[in-house]
Amino acid sequence: MTSKSSGSDLASGIDLAAVTLTLGGNQVITDLTLRLTEHRIGILGRNGSGKTTLLRLIAGLVAPDKGAVRVDGFDPFTDRRAAISALGILFQNPDHQILFPTVEEELAFGLTQQGILQAEALGQAHRALEAEGRSHWARAPISSLSQGQRHYLCLLAVLLMKPGTILLDEPLAGLDLPTQARLTRRFATLPQRTVTITHDPETLAATDRVLWLEQGRIAADGPPHKIVPLFVDAMSRIGERDADADLAG
């Protein structure tokens, strides 16, 4: 496996050290230790495996009960200022992410959170839209955008903040095929490290490393050409039985 992170910078990367997290009485992540430095990372697992919880831990949206999480050397839960600058997250449902009624306001918000004055933030938002051929979006109400367009808007908002790592939560789920193709092309060109969680193995073919998560533990870890067939074979065998009988209620 190759990495586009600097090998000389030991603080660069995502580190989990013996992380455990219990939610609603269920242990969702169990004694998980990882070091992630690759450019394209995929986290694969079926529903209920702990994928989204792992992404939220990396993003600093929740804190572990035990263990430690570090992103480029800082704790994303306690150091929110560093997290805002270093990490971007694209949720599966854009409506869980969008806060403002118009496109320009939504794009400017993250920049103001980074300390940029409102007027300059709006200027950057307008320039970004112009570069995308979407200047006419600036004052459009969010409600006028389609699901795919709102998803694209959220990605633009993340990119404006220039994070070093972008976390993608089922980024293609529920989108039509043209939108999936457009976003896939865009993700492939991003200079940032990306961490993509999904239950769809086909979306991880171009990653450098795939982690298969099962009941909060790593079932397999390696390049996609090795891990994806293992996952597909296991899911096929589970599907021949009662597919969700072994998941916690």
XYZ file of N, CA and C in Angstrom:
747
model
N 0.833 -1.181 0.000
C 0.000 0.000 0.000
C 0.870 1.233 0.000
N 0.430 2.236 -0.722
C 1.194 3.457 -0.794
C 0.476 4.573 -0.084
N 1.223 5.576 0.295
C 0.654 6.725 0.966
C 1.177 7.985 0.346
N 0.320 9.001 0.240
C 0.744 10.290 -0.243
C 0.980 11.247 0.911
N 0.898 10.752 2.138
C 1.243 11.569 3.288
C 2.746 11.576 3.442
N 3.257 12.573 4.123
C 4.689 12.669 4.323
C 5.173 11.604 5.286
N 6.081 10.766 4.846
C 6.590 9.720 5.699
C 7.462 10.248 6.817
N 7.982 11.470 6.668
C 8.852 12.034 7.688
C 8.084 12.685 8.817
N 6.775 12.918 8.624
C 5.961 13.575 9.633
C 5.173 12.518 10.394
N 5.671 12.149 11.563
C 5.051 11.071 12.320
C 3.694 11.477 12.877
N 3.428 12.792 12.957
C 2.137 13.250 13.462
C 1.069 13.243 12.381
N 1.478 13.117 11.110
C 0.514 13.176 10.021
C -0.226 11.856 9.899
N -1.549 11.938 9.894
C -2.343 10.725 9.782
C -3.410 10.669 10.856
N -4.172 9.592 10.813
C -5.269 9.364 11.759
C -4.887 8.188 12.642
N -4.914 8.396 13.940
C -4.492 7.363 14.888
C -5.588 7.088 15.903
N -5.925 5.827 16.073
C -6.802 5.385 17.148
C -6.027 4.393 17.992
N -6.034 4.620 19.295
C -5.278 3.770 20.210
C -6.235 3.140 21.216
N -6.499 1.847 21.055
C -7.336 1.068 21.967
C -8.660 1.767 22.255
N -9.349 2.205 21.185
C -10.582 2.987 21.325
C -11.787 2.074 21.528
N -12.573 2.383 22.541
C -13.830 1.689 22.818
C -14.913 2.734 23.028
N -16.101 2.466 22.475
C -17.223 3.388 22.643
C -18.511 2.590 22.760
N -19.298 2.928 23.784
C -20.601 2.316 24.008
C -21.678 3.370 23.829
N -22.708 3.036 23.045
C -23.826 3.939 22.807
C -25.133 3.191 23.062
N -26.006 3.789 23.859
C -27.294 3.170 24.133
C -27.191 1.782 24.732
N -26.158 1.549 25.500
C -25.960 0.253 26.134
C -25.282 -0.776 25.264
N -25.021 -0.450 23.996
C -24.338 -1.372 23.077
C -22.909 -0.906 22.841
N -21.958 -1.828 22.936
C -20.570 -1.508 22.642
C -20.414 -1.497 21.120
N -20.257 -0.299 20.564
C -20.263 -0.126 19.117
C -18.865 -0.255 18.529
N -17.869 0.256 19.231
C -16.465 0.147 18.831
C -15.709 -0.510 19.986
N -14.893 -1.514 19.665
C -14.258 -2.317 20.705
C -12.749 -2.367 20.530
N -12.019 -1.723 21.435
C -10.562 -1.835 21.529
C -9.893 -1.702 20.160
N -10.226 -0.636 19.456
C -9.783 -0.454 18.079
C -8.493 0.361 18.037
N -7.467 -0.222 17.419
C -6.191 0.462 17.236
C -5.865 0.511 15.749
N -5.660 1.726 15.236
C -5.414 1.925 13.803
C -4.433 3.068 13.592
N -3.678 2.991 12.513
C -2.949 4.154 12.017
C -3.234 4.255 10.526
N -3.825 5.382 10.111
C -4.245 5.581 8.734
C -3.468 6.748 8.140
N -2.656 6.464 7.131
C -1.852 7.515 6.493
C -2.033 7.558 4.976
N -2.780 6.615 4.436
C -2.939 6.527 2.984
C -3.755 7.696 2.440
N -3.649 7.908 1.138
C -4.369 8.998 0.481
C -5.852 8.682 0.337
N -6.170 7.470 -0.054
C -7.562 7.049 -0.242
C -7.830 5.835 0.642
N -8.696 6.014 1.617
C -8.993 4.969 2.600
C -10.480 4.661 2.546
N -10.829 3.384 2.531
C -12.221 2.969 2.554
C -12.512 2.160 3.803
N -13.672 2.403 4.390
C -14.133 1.616 5.540
C -15.427 0.937 5.118
N -15.371 -0.373 5.047
C -16.437 -1.187 4.473
C -17.108 -1.993 5.580
N -18.419 -2.105 5.486
C -19.133 -2.924 6.463
C -20.625 -2.834 6.218
N -21.339 -3.805 6.692
C -22.785 -3.765 6.527
C -23.395 -2.830 7.570
N -24.684 -2.578 7.451
C -25.366 -1.709 8.392
C -25.237 -2.264 9.806
N -24.940 -1.375 10.757
C -24.800 -1.797 12.143
C -23.415 -2.240 12.534
N -22.448 -2.118 11.615
C -21.093 -2.593 11.912
C -20.260 -1.586 12.695
N -20.722 -0.331 12.793
C -19.976 0.693 13.522
C -19.256 1.687 12.629
N -19.516 1.631 11.310
C -18.806 2.498 10.371
C -19.031 3.983 10.665
N -20.295 4.369 10.777
C -20.600 5.783 10.991
C -20.078 6.250 12.340
N -20.157 5.401 13.340
C -19.618 5.766 14.650
C -18.115 5.985 14.576
N -17.416 5.141 13.828
C -15.978 5.323 13.654
C -15.689 6.656 12.973
N -16.471 7.006 11.958
C -16.266 8.278 11.278
C -16.515 9.450 12.226
N -17.521 9.326 13.078
C -17.821 10.398 14.033
C -16.716 10.528 15.080
N -16.091 9.426 15.439
C -14.947 9.483 16.351
C -13.783 10.231 15.704
N -13.500 9.910 14.444
C -12.406 10.571 13.732
C -12.695 12.062 13.589
N -13.967 12.401 13.336
C -14.350 13.798 13.156
C -14.374 14.580 14.466
N -14.330 13.876 15.593
C -14.406 14.552 16.877
C -15.819 14.916 17.292
N -16.811 14.291 16.672
C -18.201 14.568 17.025
C -18.623 13.802 18.270
N -17.922 12.738 18.581
C -18.100 11.998 19.836
C -16.717 11.663 20.380
N -16.654 11.424 21.680
C -15.390 11.055 22.330
C -15.433 9.585 22.728
N -14.313 8.884 22.666
C -14.306 7.478 23.088
C -14.473 7.352 24.597
N -15.043 6.233 25.024
C -15.088 5.934 26.458
C -13.697 5.590 26.968
N -12.955 4.888 26.136
C -11.580 4.505 26.465
C -10.712 4.713 25.238
N -9.419 4.903 25.464
C -8.498 5.057 24.356
C -8.397 6.498 23.884
N -7.706 6.696 22.779
C -7.439 8.038 22.273
C -7.568 8.083 20.761
N -8.039 9.232 20.252
C -8.119 9.501 18.814
C -7.265 10.732 18.531
N -6.431 10.642 17.515
C -5.617 11.784 17.107
C -5.684 11.915 15.584
N -5.817 13.143 15.120
C -5.756 13.443 13.687
C -4.629 14.453 13.487
N -3.601 14.051 12.771
C -2.420 14.907 12.577
C -1.889 15.425 13.910
N -1.991 14.586 14.933
C -1.400 14.906 16.227
C -2.316 15.549 17.235
N -3.509 16.007 16.844
C -4.400 16.662 17.809
C -5.633 15.807 18.078
N -6.283 16.077 19.210
C -7.505 15.394 19.590
C -8.678 16.145 18.964
N -9.392 15.553 18.004
C -10.438 16.297 17.307
C -11.655 16.614 18.171
N -11.837 15.907 19.272
C -12.978 16.182 20.147
C -12.703 17.375 21.046
N -11.519 17.466 21.607
C -11.216 18.550 22.543
C -10.679 19.799 21.853
N -10.063 19.643 20.689
C -9.507 20.786 19.978
C -10.352 21.063 18.735
N -11.502 21.700 18.959
C -12.433 21.921 17.857
C -11.906 22.932 16.844
N -11.106 23.902 17.302
C -10.549 24.873 16.366
C -9.654 24.173 15.339
N -8.812 23.263 15.822
C -7.948 22.512 14.910
C -8.779 21.611 14.010
N -9.833 21.013 14.565
C -10.668 20.104 13.785
C -11.374 20.834 12.649
N -11.846 22.057 12.906
C -12.551 22.820 11.879
C -11.642 23.102 10.691
N -10.350 23.320 10.971
C -9.414 23.626 9.891
C -8.894 22.384 9.181
N -8.751 21.291 9.921
C -8.074 20.111 9.374
C -9.015 19.065 8.796
N -10.280 19.071 9.217
C -11.200 17.998 8.852
C -12.459 18.551 8.201
N -12.869 17.925 7.117
C -14.171 18.188 6.531
C -14.969 16.902 6.522
N -16.275 17.014 6.674
C -17.115 15.814 6.670
C -18.315 16.046 5.764
N -18.602 15.056 4.936
C -19.756 15.094 4.046
C -20.709 14.000 4.506
N -21.836 14.404 5.075
C -22.794 13.447 5.595
C -23.600 12.808 4.463
N -24.171 11.651 4.763
C -24.978 10.949 3.768
C -26.189 11.776 3.361
N -26.814 12.429 4.312
C -27.994 13.244 4.046
C -27.600 14.715 4.136
N -27.593 15.458 3.023
C -27.168 16.853 3.078
C -28.037 17.716 3.975
N -29.290 17.315 4.168
C -30.174 18.101 5.021
C -29.779 18.037 6.487
N -28.935 17.077 6.845
C -28.391 17.021 8.205
C -27.200 17.955 8.367
N -26.754 18.540 7.278
C -25.545 19.357 7.270
C -25.847 20.830 6.984
N -26.854 21.078 6.164
C -27.159 22.437 5.727
C -27.876 23.205 6.836
N -27.431 24.446 7.065
C -27.961 25.258 8.157
C -28.667 26.523 7.685
N -28.347 27.002 6.491
C -28.790 28.328 6.076
C -29.749 28.261 4.894
N -30.545 29.324 4.697
C -31.581 29.267 3.656
C -31.081 29.479 2.238
N -29.922 30.128 2.055
C -29.440 30.376 0.695
C -28.067 29.758 0.489
N -27.722 29.556 -0.772
C -26.459 28.918 -1.131
C -25.270 29.732 -0.640
N -25.265 31.050 -0.891
C -24.114 31.864 -0.504
C -23.901 31.867 1.005
N -24.969 31.880 1.775
C -24.847 31.857 3.229
C -24.263 30.523 3.700
N -24.724 29.440 3.081
C -24.228 28.115 3.476
C -22.741 27.980 3.176
N -22.321 28.458 2.008
C -20.912 28.367 1.632
C -20.038 29.251 2.513
N -20.542 30.402 2.916
C -19.738 31.343 3.699
C -19.599 30.919 5.146
N -20.528 30.121 5.653
C -20.564 29.841 7.085
C -19.286 29.202 7.593
N -18.822 28.150 6.919
C -17.614 27.467 7.385
C -16.411 28.386 7.403
N -16.340 29.295 6.443
C -15.218 30.236 6.398
C -15.270 31.193 7.571
N -16.463 31.655 7.935
C -16.558 32.539 9.098
C -16.193 31.801 10.380
N -16.481 30.496 10.419
C -16.081 29.689 11.576
C -14.562 29.616 11.697
N -13.877 29.785 10.568
C -12.415 29.784 10.575
C -11.833 31.169 10.844
N -12.704 32.145 11.090
C -12.226 33.475 11.439
C -12.213 34.472 10.300
N -12.715 34.095 9.134
C -12.752 35.004 7.987
C -13.969 35.915 8.104
N -13.776 37.196 7.822
C -14.867 38.155 7.915
C -15.976 37.812 6.914
N -17.206 38.150 7.271
C -18.368 37.769 6.466
C -18.261 38.238 5.019
N -17.833 39.486 4.801
C -17.762 40.009 3.439
C -16.772 39.219 2.593
N -15.616 38.902 3.169
C -14.624 38.123 2.431
C -15.111 36.689 2.227
N -15.794 36.138 3.230
C -16.334 34.778 3.104
C -17.346 34.711 1.961
N -18.203 35.708 1.864
C -19.170 35.732 0.769
C -18.466 35.889 -0.576
N -17.401 36.709 -0.603
C -16.631 36.862 -1.828
C -16.013 35.556 -2.273
N -15.460 34.811 -1.317
C -14.878 33.511 -1.655
C -15.958 32.542 -2.133
N -17.121 32.606 -1.508
C -18.223 31.740 -1.923
C -18.623 32.030 -3.363
N -18.722 33.305 -3.715
C -19.116 33.679 -5.075
C -18.052 33.252 -6.086
N -16.786 33.416 -5.722
C -15.713 33.017 -6.649
C -15.702 31.504 -6.850
N -15.970 30.774 -5.788
C -16.021 29.306 -5.905
C -17.162 28.881 -6.816
N -18.309 29.510 -6.675
C -19.442 29.179 -7.537
C -19.150 29.535 -8.989
N -18.494 30.667 -9.197
C -18.135 31.059 -10.563
C -17.196 30.036 -11.197
N -16.220 29.553 -10.413
C -15.273 28.560 -10.914
C -15.972 27.253 -11.271
N -17.087 26.985 -10.609
C -17.847 25.762 -10.867
C -18.900 25.952 -11.957
N -18.986 27.172 -12.521
C -20.020 27.444 -13.503
C -21.405 27.530 -12.901
N -21.474 27.932 -11.626
C -22.760 27.974 -10.923
C -22.976 29.311 -10.221
N -22.542 30.384 -10.838
C -22.731 31.713 -10.238
C -24.200 31.999 -9.953
N -25.085 31.451 -10.785
C -26.519 31.698 -10.618
C -27.089 31.032 -9.365
N -26.293 30.182 -8.707
C -26.743 29.554 -7.467
C -26.665 30.497 -6.270
N -25.862 31.538 -6.337
C -25.445 32.293 -5.147
C -26.606 32.642 -4.226
N -27.635 33.264 -4.752
C -28.746 33.706 -3.903
C -29.955 32.773 -3.982
N -29.743 31.629 -4.584
C -30.849 30.669 -4.709
C -31.188 30.081 -3.344
N -32.464 29.885 -3.057
C -32.832 29.200 -1.815
C -32.432 27.728 -1.883
N -31.954 27.217 -0.773
C -31.557 25.803 -0.709
C -32.726 24.903 -1.119
N -33.931 25.326 -0.762
C -35.111 24.506 -1.052
C -35.333 24.305 -2.546
N -34.709 25.148 -3.384
C -34.878 25.016 -4.832
C -33.917 24.007 -5.452
N -32.956 23.511 -4.665
C -31.964 22.574 -5.172
C -32.454 21.143 -5.031
N -32.056 20.301 -5.964
C -32.368 18.875 -5.870
C -31.487 18.228 -4.808
N -31.785 16.975 -4.489
C -30.974 16.233 -3.518
C -29.513 16.177 -3.952
N -29.274 15.870 -5.232
C -27.903 15.811 -5.728
C -27.219 17.158 -5.688
N -27.950 18.227 -6.009
C -27.373 19.564 -5.959
C -27.039 19.977 -4.535
N -27.880 19.612 -3.580
C -27.582 19.926 -2.171
C -26.343 19.165 -1.707
N -26.219 17.933 -2.170
C -25.035 17.142 -1.831
C -23.776 17.818 -2.390
N -23.867 18.291 -3.620
C -22.749 18.970 -4.270
C -22.429 20.274 -3.549
N -23.450 20.993 -3.115
C -23.251 22.219 -2.348
C -22.478 21.932 -1.064
N -22.831 20.868 -0.369
C -22.125 20.517 0.867
C -20.660 20.219 0.587
N -20.386 19.549 -0.528
C -18.999 19.279 -0.890
C -18.255 20.583 -1.166
N -18.871 21.511 -1.875
C -18.230 22.800 -2.138
C -17.945 23.542 -0.832
N -18.878 23.484 0.101
C -18.679 24.147 1.391
C -17.477 23.560 2.126
N -17.336 22.238 2.063
C -16.188 21.581 2.692
C -14.892 21.983 1.997
N -14.884 21.976 0.678
C -13.662 22.284 -0.069
C -13.215 23.728 0.145
N -14.155 24.644 0.320
C -13.800 26.038 0.569
C -12.967 26.191 1.840
N -13.165 25.306 2.802
C -12.456 25.393 4.076
C -11.063 24.784 4.012
N -10.733 24.141 2.900
C -9.403 23.590 2.635
C -8.891 22.649 3.737
N -9.679 21.655 4.105
C -9.192 20.692 5.102
C -8.147 19.757 4.497
N -7.331 19.157 5.346
C -6.355 18.180 4.874
C -6.951 16.800 4.696
N -8.039 16.524 5.424
C -8.712 15.225 5.369
C -10.202 15.451 5.219
N -10.825 14.690 4.319
C -12.270 14.770 4.126
C -12.875 13.398 4.422
N -13.888 13.394 5.270
C -14.578 12.180 5.677
C -15.894 12.100 4.911
N -16.108 10.990 4.218
C -17.264 10.817 3.345
C -18.152 9.694 3.881
N -19.368 10.050 4.261
C -20.300 9.095 4.853
C -21.299 8.646 3.796
N -21.093 7.444 3.241
C -21.972 6.910 2.185
C -22.247 7.999 1.147
N -21.206 8.536 0.517
C -21.377 9.761 -0.274
C -22.218 9.610 -1.526
N -22.473 8.384 -1.993
C -23.238 8.198 -3.228
C -24.623 7.613 -2.982
N -24.952 7.359 -1.723
C -26.222 6.705 -1.411
C -27.402 7.606 -1.763
N -28.392 7.034 -2.425
C -29.618 7.747 -2.712
C -29.537 8.726 -3.865
N -28.416 8.754 -4.591
C -28.261 9.696 -5.702
C -28.492 8.996 -7.036
N -28.956 9.747 -8.028
C -29.136 9.133 -9.334
C -27.778 8.890 -9.986
N -27.770 8.100 -11.056
C -26.508 7.668 -11.657
C -25.664 8.829 -12.203
N -26.256 9.840 -12.878
C -25.415 10.956 -13.332
C -24.739 11.701 -12.190
N -25.465 11.899 -11.085
C -24.878 12.590 -9.932
C -23.792 11.737 -9.301
N -24.022 10.427 -9.208
C -22.986 9.538 -8.687
C -21.722 9.637 -9.526
N -21.878 9.639 -10.849
C -20.714 9.713 -11.735
C -19.980 11.031 -11.563
N -20.732 12.129 -11.449
C -20.125 13.450 -11.303
C -19.335 13.538 -9.994
N -19.941 13.057 -8.907
C -19.258 13.127 -7.617
C -18.057 12.183 -7.565
N -18.188 11.012 -8.154
C -17.070 10.067 -8.181
C -15.862 10.676 -8.876
N -16.104 11.344 -10.006
C -14.996 12.010 -10.707
C -14.370 13.087 -9.827
N -15.202 13.822 -9.118
C -14.678 14.908 -8.279
C -13.884 14.346 -7.106
N -14.400 13.320 -6.466
C -13.674 12.718 -5.343
C -12.299 12.222 -5.785
N -12.231 11.669 -6.986
C -10.975 11.086 -7.475
C -9.890 12.137 -7.670
N -10.279 13.386 -7.888
C -9.293 14.437 -8.145
C -8.894 15.216 -6.902
N -9.528 14.944 -5.781
C -9.254 15.735 -4.579
C -7.823 15.512 -4.097
N -7.097 16.578 -3.759
C -5.748 16.402 -3.220
C -5.754 15.942 -1.774
N -6.869 16.120 -1.089
C -6.943 15.757 0.324
C -6.967 14.243 0.527
N -6.558 13.830 1.702
C -6.822 12.438 2.115
C -8.331 12.299 2.255
N -8.888 11.201 1.756
C -10.312 10.931 1.946
C -10.480 9.606 2.676
N -11.463 9.590 3.571
C -11.872 8.373 4.267
C -13.342 8.173 3.936
N -13.638 7.100 3.211
C -14.997 6.849 2.728
C -15.576 5.645 3.446
N -16.748 5.819 4.072
C -17.421 4.663 4.653
C -18.590 4.277 3.750
N -18.771 2.975 3.590
C -19.818 2.490 2.699
C -20.116 1.024 2.989
N -21.294 0.590 2.539
C -21.583 -0.844 2.537
C -21.505 -1.391 1.118
N -21.155 -0.508 0.153
C -21.091 -0.884 -1.258
C -19.631 -1.077 -1.679
N -19.172 -2.301 -1.830
C -17.751 -2.533 -2.125
C -17.294 -1.983 -3.461
N -18.203 -1.829 -4.434
C -17.807 -1.358 -5.756
C -17.247 0.059 -5.719
N -17.642 0.854 -4.733
C -17.192 2.246 -4.669
C -15.772 2.380 -4.136
N -15.159 1.287 -3.692
C -13.838 1.363 -3.063
C -12.728 0.775 -3.924
N -13.013 0.503 -5.189
C -12.023 -0.154 -6.056
C -10.754 0.672 -6.220
N -10.862 1.997 -6.184
C -9.698 2.854 -6.437
C -9.014 3.330 -5.166
N -9.399 2.798 -4.023
C -8.760 3.208 -2.773
C -7.396 2.544 -2.619
N -6.590 3.096 -1.708
C -5.285 2.510 -1.404
C -5.387 1.436 -0.329
N -6.388 1.585 0.536
C -6.516 0.669 1.675
C -7.987 0.552 2.041
N -8.406 -0.669 2.358
C -9.779 -0.921 2.785
C -9.770 -1.615 4.129
N -10.585 -1.101 5.039
C -10.801 -1.726 6.339
C -12.202 -2.309 6.360
N -12.317 -3.569 6.658
C -13.621 -4.208 6.797
C -13.966 -4.224 8.281
N -15.008 -3.491 8.632
C -15.426 -3.381 10.026
C -16.615 -4.296 10.272
N -16.541 -5.081 11.325
C -17.610 -6.012 11.683
C -17.798 -5.967 13.188
N -18.999 -5.524 13.616
C -19.335 -5.425 15.036
C -18.269 -4.652 15.818
N -17.837 -3.532 15.234
C -16.924 -2.639 15.924
C -15.484 -3.077 15.980
N -15.140 -4.119 15.224
C -13.757 -4.606 15.178
C -13.326 -4.745 13.713
N -12.029 -4.735 13.481
C -11.509 -4.911 12.131
C -11.503 -6.396 11.783
N -12.300 -6.755 10.766
C -12.336 -8.145 10.309
C -11.222 -8.419 9.309
N -10.850 -7.393 8.511
C -9.766 -7.532 7.537
C -9.292 -6.134 7.155
N -8.031 -6.064 6.718
C -7.416 -4.770 6.439
C -6.363 -4.982 5.352
N -6.485 -4.235 4.253
C -5.510 -4.396 3.188
C -5.940 -3.683 1.922
N -5.310 -3.979 0.794
C -5.678 -3.352 -0.478
C -7.045 -3.849 -0.944
N -7.754 -3.045 -1.731
C -9.118 -3.421 -2.121
C -9.208 -4.735 -2.885
N -8.205 -5.065 -3.700
C -8.315 -6.297 -4.488
C -8.264 -7.541 -3.610
N -7.813 -7.394 -2.371
C -7.825 -8.522 -1.436
C -9.036 -8.479 -0.505
N -9.358 -7.292 0.010
C -10.392 -7.188 1.041
C -11.795 -7.251 0.450
N -12.018 -6.587 -0.684
C -13.364 -6.544 -1.258
C -13.899 -7.940 -1.583
N -13.124 -8.826 -2.243
C -13.666 -10.175 -2.499
C -13.984 -10.940 -1.215
N -13.176 -10.763 -0.182
C -13.468 -11.422 1.094
C -14.803 -10.954 1.651
N -15.014 -9.633 1.581
C -16.258 -9.060 2.101
C -17.457 -9.552 1.292
N -17.345 -9.512 -0.024
C -18.459 -9.930 -0.887
C -18.810 -11.390 -0.639
N -17.782 -12.229 -0.501
C -18.028 -13.650 -0.253
C -18.723 -13.858 1.093
N -18.251 -13.137 2.120
C -18.861 -13.275 3.446
C -20.298 -12.778 3.438
N -20.574 -11.652 2.767
C -21.934 -11.124 2.726
C -22.863 -12.060 1.955
N -22.344 -12.702 0.920
C -23.154 -13.655 0.168
C -23.548 -14.837 1.041
N -22.587 -15.303 1.840
C -22.875 -16.437 2.733
C -23.864 -16.034 3.823
N -23.716 -14.815 4.353
C -24.663 -14.340 5.365
C -26.055 -14.186 4.753
N -26.102 -13.700 3.507
C -27.381 -13.505 2.839
C -28.134 -14.791 2.608
N -27.425 -15.915 2.560
C -28.080 -17.204 2.402
C -28.755 -17.650 3.693
N -28.326 -16.980 4.805
C -28.968 -17.250 6.084
C -29.865 -16.060 6.413
N -30.192 -15.872 7.667
C -30.949 -14.691 8.099
C -29.951 -13.563 8.238
N -30.001 -12.591 7.319
C -28.907 -11.627 7.146
C -28.657 -10.758 8.378
N -29.667 -10.522 9.224
C -29.427 -9.617 10.345
C -29.570 -10.310 11.700
N -29.603 -11.628 11.701
C -29.831 -12.336 12.952
C -28.685 -12.180 13.940
N -27.461 -11.953 13.425
C -26.303 -11.892 14.316
C -25.946 -10.466 14.721
N -26.734 -9.468 14.277
C -26.472 -8.093 14.679
C -27.178 -7.778 15.982
N -26.535 -6.911 16.779
C -27.139 -6.511 18.044
C -28.448 -5.777 17.782
N -29.417 -5.962 18.655
C -30.690 -5.270 18.493
C -30.628 -3.826 18.936
